[in-house]
Coordinates of N, CA and C in Angstrom, one line a residue:
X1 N 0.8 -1.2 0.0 CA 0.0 0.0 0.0 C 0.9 1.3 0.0
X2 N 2.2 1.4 0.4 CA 2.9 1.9 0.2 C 2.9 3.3 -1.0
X3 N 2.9 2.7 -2.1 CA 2.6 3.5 -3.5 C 1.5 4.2 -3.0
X4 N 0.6 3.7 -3.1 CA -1.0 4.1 -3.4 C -0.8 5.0 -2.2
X5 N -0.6 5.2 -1.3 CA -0.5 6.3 -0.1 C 0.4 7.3 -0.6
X6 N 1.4 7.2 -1.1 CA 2.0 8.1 -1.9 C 1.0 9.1 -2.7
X7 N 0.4 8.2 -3.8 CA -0.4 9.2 -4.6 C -1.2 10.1 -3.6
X8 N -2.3 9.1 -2.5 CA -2.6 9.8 -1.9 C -2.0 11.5 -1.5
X9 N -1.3 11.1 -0.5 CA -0.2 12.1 0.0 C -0.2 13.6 -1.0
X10 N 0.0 13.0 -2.5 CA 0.4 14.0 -3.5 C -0.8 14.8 -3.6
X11 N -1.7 14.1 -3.8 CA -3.3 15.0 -3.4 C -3.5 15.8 -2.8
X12 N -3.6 15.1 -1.6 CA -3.3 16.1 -0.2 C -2.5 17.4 -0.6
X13 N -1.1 17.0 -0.9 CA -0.5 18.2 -0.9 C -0.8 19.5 -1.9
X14 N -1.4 18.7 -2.9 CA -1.6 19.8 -3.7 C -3.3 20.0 -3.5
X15 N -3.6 20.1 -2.5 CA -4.9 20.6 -2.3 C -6.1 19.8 -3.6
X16 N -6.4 18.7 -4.0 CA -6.8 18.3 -4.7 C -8.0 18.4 -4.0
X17 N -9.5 18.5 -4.2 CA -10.5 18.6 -3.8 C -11.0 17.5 -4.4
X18 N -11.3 16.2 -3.1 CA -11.3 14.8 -3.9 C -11.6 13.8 -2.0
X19 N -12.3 12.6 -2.3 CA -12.8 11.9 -1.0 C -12.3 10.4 -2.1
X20 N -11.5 9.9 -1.1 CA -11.2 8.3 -1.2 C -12.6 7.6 -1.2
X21 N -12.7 6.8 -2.3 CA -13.9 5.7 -2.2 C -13.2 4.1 -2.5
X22 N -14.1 3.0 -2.8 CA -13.7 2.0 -3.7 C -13.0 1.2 -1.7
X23 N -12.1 0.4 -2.8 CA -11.6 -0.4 -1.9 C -10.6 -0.2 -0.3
X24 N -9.8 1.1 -0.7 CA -9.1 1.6 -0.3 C -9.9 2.3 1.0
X25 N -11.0 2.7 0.6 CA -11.8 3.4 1.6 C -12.6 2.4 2.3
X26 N -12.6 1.1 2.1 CA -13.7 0.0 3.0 C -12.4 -0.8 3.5
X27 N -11.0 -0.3 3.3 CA -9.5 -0.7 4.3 C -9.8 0.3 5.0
X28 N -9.9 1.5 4.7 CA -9.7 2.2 6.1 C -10.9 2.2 7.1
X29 N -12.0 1.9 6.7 CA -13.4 1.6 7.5 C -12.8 0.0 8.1
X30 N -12.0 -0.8 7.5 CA -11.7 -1.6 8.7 C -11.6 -3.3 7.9
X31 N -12.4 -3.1 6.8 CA -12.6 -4.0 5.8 C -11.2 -4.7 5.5
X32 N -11.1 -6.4 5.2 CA -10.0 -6.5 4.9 C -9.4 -7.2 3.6
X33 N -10.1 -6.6 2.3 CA -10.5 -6.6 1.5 C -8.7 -6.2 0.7
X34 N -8.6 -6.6 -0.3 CA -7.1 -6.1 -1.3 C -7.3 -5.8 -2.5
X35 N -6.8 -4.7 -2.4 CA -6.4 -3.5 -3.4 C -5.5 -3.3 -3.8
X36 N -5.4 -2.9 -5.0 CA -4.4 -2.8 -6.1 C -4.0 -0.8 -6.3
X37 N -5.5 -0.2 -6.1 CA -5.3 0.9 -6.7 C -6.1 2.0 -6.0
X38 N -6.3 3.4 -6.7 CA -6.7 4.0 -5.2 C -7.6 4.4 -6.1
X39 N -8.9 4.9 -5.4 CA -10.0 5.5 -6.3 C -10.6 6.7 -5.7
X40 N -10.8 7.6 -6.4 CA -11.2 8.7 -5.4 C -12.2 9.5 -6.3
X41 N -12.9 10.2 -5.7 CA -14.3 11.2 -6.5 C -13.6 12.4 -6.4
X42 N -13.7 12.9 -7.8 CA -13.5 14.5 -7.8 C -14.5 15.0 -8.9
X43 N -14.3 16.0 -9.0 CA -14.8 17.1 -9.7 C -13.8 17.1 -11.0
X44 N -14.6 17.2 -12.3 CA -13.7 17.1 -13.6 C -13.5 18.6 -13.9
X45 N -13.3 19.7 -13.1 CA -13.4 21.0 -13.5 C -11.7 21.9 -13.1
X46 N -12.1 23.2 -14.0 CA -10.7 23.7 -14.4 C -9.8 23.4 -13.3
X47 N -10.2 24.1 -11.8 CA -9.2 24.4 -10.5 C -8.9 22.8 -10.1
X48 N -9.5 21.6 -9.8 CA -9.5 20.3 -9.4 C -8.3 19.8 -10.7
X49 N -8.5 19.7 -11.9 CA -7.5 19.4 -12.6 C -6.9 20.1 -12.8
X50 N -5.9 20.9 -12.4 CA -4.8 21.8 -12.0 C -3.9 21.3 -10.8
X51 N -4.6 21.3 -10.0 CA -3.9 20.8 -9.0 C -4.0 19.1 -8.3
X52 N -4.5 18.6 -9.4 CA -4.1 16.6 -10.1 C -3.3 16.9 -11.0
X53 N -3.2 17.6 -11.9 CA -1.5 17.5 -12.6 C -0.2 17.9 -11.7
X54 N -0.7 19.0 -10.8 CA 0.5 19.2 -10.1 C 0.3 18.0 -9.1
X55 N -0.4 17.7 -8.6 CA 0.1 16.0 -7.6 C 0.6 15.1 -8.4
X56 N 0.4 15.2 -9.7 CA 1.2 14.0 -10.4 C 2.2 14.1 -11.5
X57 N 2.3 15.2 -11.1 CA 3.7 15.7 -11.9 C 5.4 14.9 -11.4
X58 N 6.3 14.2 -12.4 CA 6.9 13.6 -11.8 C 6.7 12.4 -11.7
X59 N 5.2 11.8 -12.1 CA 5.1 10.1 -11.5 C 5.2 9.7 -13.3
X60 N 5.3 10.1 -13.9 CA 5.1 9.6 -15.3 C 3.5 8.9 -15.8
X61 N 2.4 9.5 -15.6 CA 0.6 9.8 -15.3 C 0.9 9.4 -16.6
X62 N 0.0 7.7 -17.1 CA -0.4 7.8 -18.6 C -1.9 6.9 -18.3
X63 N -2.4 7.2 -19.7 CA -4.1 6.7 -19.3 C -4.2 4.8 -19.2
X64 N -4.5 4.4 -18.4 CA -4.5 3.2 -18.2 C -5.5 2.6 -19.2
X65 N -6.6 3.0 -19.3 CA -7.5 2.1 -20.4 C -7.5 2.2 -21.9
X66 N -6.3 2.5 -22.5 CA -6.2 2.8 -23.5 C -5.0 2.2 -23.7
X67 N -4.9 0.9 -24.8 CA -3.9 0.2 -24.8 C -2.5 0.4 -25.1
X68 N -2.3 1.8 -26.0 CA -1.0 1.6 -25.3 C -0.3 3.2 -24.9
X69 N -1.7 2.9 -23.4 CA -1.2 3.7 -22.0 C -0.4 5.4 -22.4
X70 N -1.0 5.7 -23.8 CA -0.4 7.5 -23.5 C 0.0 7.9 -22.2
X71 N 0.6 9.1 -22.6 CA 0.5 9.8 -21.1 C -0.2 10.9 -21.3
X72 N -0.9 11.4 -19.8 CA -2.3 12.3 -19.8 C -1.9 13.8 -20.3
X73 N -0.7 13.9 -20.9 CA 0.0 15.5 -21.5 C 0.2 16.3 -20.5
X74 N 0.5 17.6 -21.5 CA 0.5 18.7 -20.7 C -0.6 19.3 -20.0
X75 N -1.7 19.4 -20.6 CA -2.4 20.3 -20.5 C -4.0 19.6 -19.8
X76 N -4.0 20.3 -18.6 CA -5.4 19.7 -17.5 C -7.0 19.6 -18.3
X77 N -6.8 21.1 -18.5 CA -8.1 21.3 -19.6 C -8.3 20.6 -20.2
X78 N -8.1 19.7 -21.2 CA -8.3 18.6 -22.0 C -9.1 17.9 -21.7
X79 N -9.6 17.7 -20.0 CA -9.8 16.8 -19.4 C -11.6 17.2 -18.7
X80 N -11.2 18.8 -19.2 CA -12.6 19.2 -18.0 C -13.7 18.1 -19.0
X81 N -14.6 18.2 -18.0 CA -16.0 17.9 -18.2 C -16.1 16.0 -18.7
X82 N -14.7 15.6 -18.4 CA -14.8 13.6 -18.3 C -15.5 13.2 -17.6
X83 N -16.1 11.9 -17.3 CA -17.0 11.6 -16.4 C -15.9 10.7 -15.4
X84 N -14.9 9.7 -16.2 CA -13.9 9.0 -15.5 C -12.6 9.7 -16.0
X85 N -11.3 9.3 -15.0 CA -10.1 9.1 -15.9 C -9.5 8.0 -15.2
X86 N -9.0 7.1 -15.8 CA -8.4 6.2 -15.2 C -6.3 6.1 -15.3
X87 N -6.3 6.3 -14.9 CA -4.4 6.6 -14.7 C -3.7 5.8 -14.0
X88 N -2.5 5.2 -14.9 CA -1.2 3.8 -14.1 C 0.2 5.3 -13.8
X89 N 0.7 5.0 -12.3 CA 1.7 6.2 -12.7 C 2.6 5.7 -12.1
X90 N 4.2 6.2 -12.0 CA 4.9 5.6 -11.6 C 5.0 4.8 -9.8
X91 N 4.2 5.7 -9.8 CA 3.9 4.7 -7.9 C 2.7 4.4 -7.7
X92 N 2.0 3.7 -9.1 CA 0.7 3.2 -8.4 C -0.5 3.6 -9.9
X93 N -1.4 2.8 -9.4 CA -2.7 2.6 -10.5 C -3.8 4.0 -9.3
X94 N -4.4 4.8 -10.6 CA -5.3 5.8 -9.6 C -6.9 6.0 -10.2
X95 N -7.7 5.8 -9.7 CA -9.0 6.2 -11.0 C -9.7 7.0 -10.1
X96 N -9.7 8.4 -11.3 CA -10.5 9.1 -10.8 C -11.6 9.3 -11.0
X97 N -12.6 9.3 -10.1 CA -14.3 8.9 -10.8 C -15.1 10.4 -10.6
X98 N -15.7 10.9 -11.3 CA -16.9 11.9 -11.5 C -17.9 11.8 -10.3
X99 N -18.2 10.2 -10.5 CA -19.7 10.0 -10.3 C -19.6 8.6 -9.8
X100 N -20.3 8.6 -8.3 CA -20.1 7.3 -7.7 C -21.4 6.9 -7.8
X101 N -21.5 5.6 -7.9 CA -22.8 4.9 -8.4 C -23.5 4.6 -6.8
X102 N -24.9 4.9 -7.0 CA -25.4 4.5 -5.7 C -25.9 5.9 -5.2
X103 N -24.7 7.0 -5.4 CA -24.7 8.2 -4.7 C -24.7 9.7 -5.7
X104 N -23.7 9.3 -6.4 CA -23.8 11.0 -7.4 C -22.6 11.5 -7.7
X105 N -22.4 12.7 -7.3 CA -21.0 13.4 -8.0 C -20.1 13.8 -6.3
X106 N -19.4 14.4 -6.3 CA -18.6 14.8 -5.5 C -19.3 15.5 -4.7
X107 N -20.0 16.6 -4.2 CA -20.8 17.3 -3.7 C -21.8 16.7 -2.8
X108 N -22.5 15.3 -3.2 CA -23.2 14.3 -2.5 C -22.1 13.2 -1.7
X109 N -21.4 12.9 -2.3 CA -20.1 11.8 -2.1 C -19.2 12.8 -0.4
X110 N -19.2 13.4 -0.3 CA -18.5 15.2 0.9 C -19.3 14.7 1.7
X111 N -20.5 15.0 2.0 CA -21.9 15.2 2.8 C -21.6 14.3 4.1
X112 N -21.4 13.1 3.6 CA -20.9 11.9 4.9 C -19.7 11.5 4.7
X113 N -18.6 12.4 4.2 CA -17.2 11.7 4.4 C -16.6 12.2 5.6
X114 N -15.6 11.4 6.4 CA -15.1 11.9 7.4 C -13.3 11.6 7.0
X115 N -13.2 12.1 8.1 CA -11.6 12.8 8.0 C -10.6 11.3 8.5
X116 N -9.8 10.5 7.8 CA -9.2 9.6 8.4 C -7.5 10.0 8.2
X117 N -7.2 9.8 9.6 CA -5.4 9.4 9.4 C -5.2 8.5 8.8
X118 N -4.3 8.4 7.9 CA -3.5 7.4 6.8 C -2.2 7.3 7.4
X119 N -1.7 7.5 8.2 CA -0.6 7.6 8.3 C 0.7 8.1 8.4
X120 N -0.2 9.7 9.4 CA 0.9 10.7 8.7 C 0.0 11.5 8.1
X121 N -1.0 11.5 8.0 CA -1.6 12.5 6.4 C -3.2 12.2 7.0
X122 N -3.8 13.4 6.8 CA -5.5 12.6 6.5 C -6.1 13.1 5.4
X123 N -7.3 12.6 5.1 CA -7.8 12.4 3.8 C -9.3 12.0 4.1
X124 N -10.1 12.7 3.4 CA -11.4 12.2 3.6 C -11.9 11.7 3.1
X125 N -12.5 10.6 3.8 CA -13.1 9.2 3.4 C -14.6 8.8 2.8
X126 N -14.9 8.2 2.2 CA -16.7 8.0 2.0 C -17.0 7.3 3.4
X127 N -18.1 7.8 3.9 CA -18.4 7.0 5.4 C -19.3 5.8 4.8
X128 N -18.8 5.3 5.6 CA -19.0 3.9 5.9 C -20.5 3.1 5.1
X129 N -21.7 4.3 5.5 CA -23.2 4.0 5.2 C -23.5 4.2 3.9
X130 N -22.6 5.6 3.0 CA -22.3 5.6 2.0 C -21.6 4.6 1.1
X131 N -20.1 4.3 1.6 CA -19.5 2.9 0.7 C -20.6 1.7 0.8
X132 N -21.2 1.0 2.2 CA -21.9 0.2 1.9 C -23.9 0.9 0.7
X133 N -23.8 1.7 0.5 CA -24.6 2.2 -0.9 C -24.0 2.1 -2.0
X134 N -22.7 2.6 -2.4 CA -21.8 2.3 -3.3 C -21.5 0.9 -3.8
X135 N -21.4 0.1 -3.2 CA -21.2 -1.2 -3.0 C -22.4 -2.2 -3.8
X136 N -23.6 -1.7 -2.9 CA -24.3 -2.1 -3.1 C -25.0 -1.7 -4.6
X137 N -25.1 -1.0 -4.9 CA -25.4 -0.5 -5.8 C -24.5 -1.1 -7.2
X138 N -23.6 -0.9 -7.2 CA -22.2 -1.9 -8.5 C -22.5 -3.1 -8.2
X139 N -22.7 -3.7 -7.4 CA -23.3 -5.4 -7.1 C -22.8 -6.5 -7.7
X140 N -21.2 -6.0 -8.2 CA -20.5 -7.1 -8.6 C -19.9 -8.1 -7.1
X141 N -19.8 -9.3 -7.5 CA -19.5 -10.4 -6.5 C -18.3 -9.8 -5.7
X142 N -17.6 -9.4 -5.7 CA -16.4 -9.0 -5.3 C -16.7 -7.5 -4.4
X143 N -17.4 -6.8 -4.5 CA -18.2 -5.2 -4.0 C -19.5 -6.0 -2.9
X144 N -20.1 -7.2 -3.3 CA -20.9 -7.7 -2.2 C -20.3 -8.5 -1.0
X145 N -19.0 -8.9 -1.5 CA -18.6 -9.8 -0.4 C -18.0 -8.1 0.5
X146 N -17.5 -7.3 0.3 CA -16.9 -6.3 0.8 C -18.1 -6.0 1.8
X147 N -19.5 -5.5 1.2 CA -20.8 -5.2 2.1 C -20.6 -6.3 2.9
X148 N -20.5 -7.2 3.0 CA -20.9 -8.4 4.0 C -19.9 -8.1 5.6
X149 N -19.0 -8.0 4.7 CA -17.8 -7.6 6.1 C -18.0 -5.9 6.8
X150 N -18.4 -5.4 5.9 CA -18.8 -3.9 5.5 C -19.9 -3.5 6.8
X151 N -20.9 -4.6 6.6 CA -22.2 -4.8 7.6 C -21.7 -4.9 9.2
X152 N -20.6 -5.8 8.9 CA -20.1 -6.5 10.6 C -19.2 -5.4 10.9
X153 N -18.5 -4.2 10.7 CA -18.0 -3.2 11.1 C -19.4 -2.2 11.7
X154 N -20.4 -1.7 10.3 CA -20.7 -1.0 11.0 C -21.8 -1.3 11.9
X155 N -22.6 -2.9 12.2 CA -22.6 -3.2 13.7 C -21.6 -3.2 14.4
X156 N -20.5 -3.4 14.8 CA -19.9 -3.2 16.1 C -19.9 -1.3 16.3
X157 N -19.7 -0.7 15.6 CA -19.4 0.8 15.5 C -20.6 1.0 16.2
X158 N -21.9 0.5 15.9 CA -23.6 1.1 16.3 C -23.5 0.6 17.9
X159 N -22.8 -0.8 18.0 CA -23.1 -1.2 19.3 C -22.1 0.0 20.3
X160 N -21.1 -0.1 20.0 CA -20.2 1.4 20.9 C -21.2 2.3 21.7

């Protein structure tokens, strides 16, 4: 996990306006689920991709779903108004999503995220009642077994 906190981190530092979802966010809710990559909701607009090129300036950012893996250029604007971008970078796989299924865009995705230490760094997380919506909602086999474990966190959390 090492990498992928890195990217994180670079976020962070460059003020990226963005909340961890996906798998990475149901490890830090407690889940013990494996992850490859980090996924996080943002906003596809001017100021948000400005400062995701400067967090990833230096990692060598090319588009992952495009087979042979460009790199995302110079220029941010290119990008406004995407719904996804998916990006392999030198310290890690990162997808940035528009729009989380279950829930909506970045603005609804905020509402119930809370603030988790990573390690050194915090970062705001999709809460818990939200991922298990998210989850549930994509309802691929692998996002249900996650709800199941997902469920037994946040009963013990309710019993506290």
């Amino acid at each position: 996990m090492g990498s992928t906190l890195a990217l994180l981190r670079r976020l962070v530092a460059e003020k990226v306006d963005f909340v961890l979802v996906g798998g990475l966010a149901a490890v830090a809710h407690g889940a013990s689920t494996v992850t490859e990559d980090v996924d996080v909701c943002i906003r596809f607009d001017t100021p948000t991709l400005h400062a995701l090129f400067r967090a990833l300036s230096g990692t060598n950012p090319r588009q992952r779903m495009t087979p042979d893996r460009p790199p995302l250029g110079s220029d941010p604007l290119a990008y406004v108004g995407f719904k996804n971008l998916y990006v392999v970078t030198d310290d890690g796989v990162i997808d940035f999503l528009g729009n989380i299924t279950g829930l909506g865009p970045l603005d609804r995705v905020k509402l119930n995220a809370v603030k988790m230490d990573l390690g050194g760094f915090t970062v705001p997380v999709m809460g818990l009642e939200d991922l298990l919506t998210a989850k549930r909602a994509v309802g691929r086999n692998k996002d249900l077994r996650v709800v199941q474990e997902l469920e037994t966190v946040l009963a013990r959390n309710q019993e506290k």
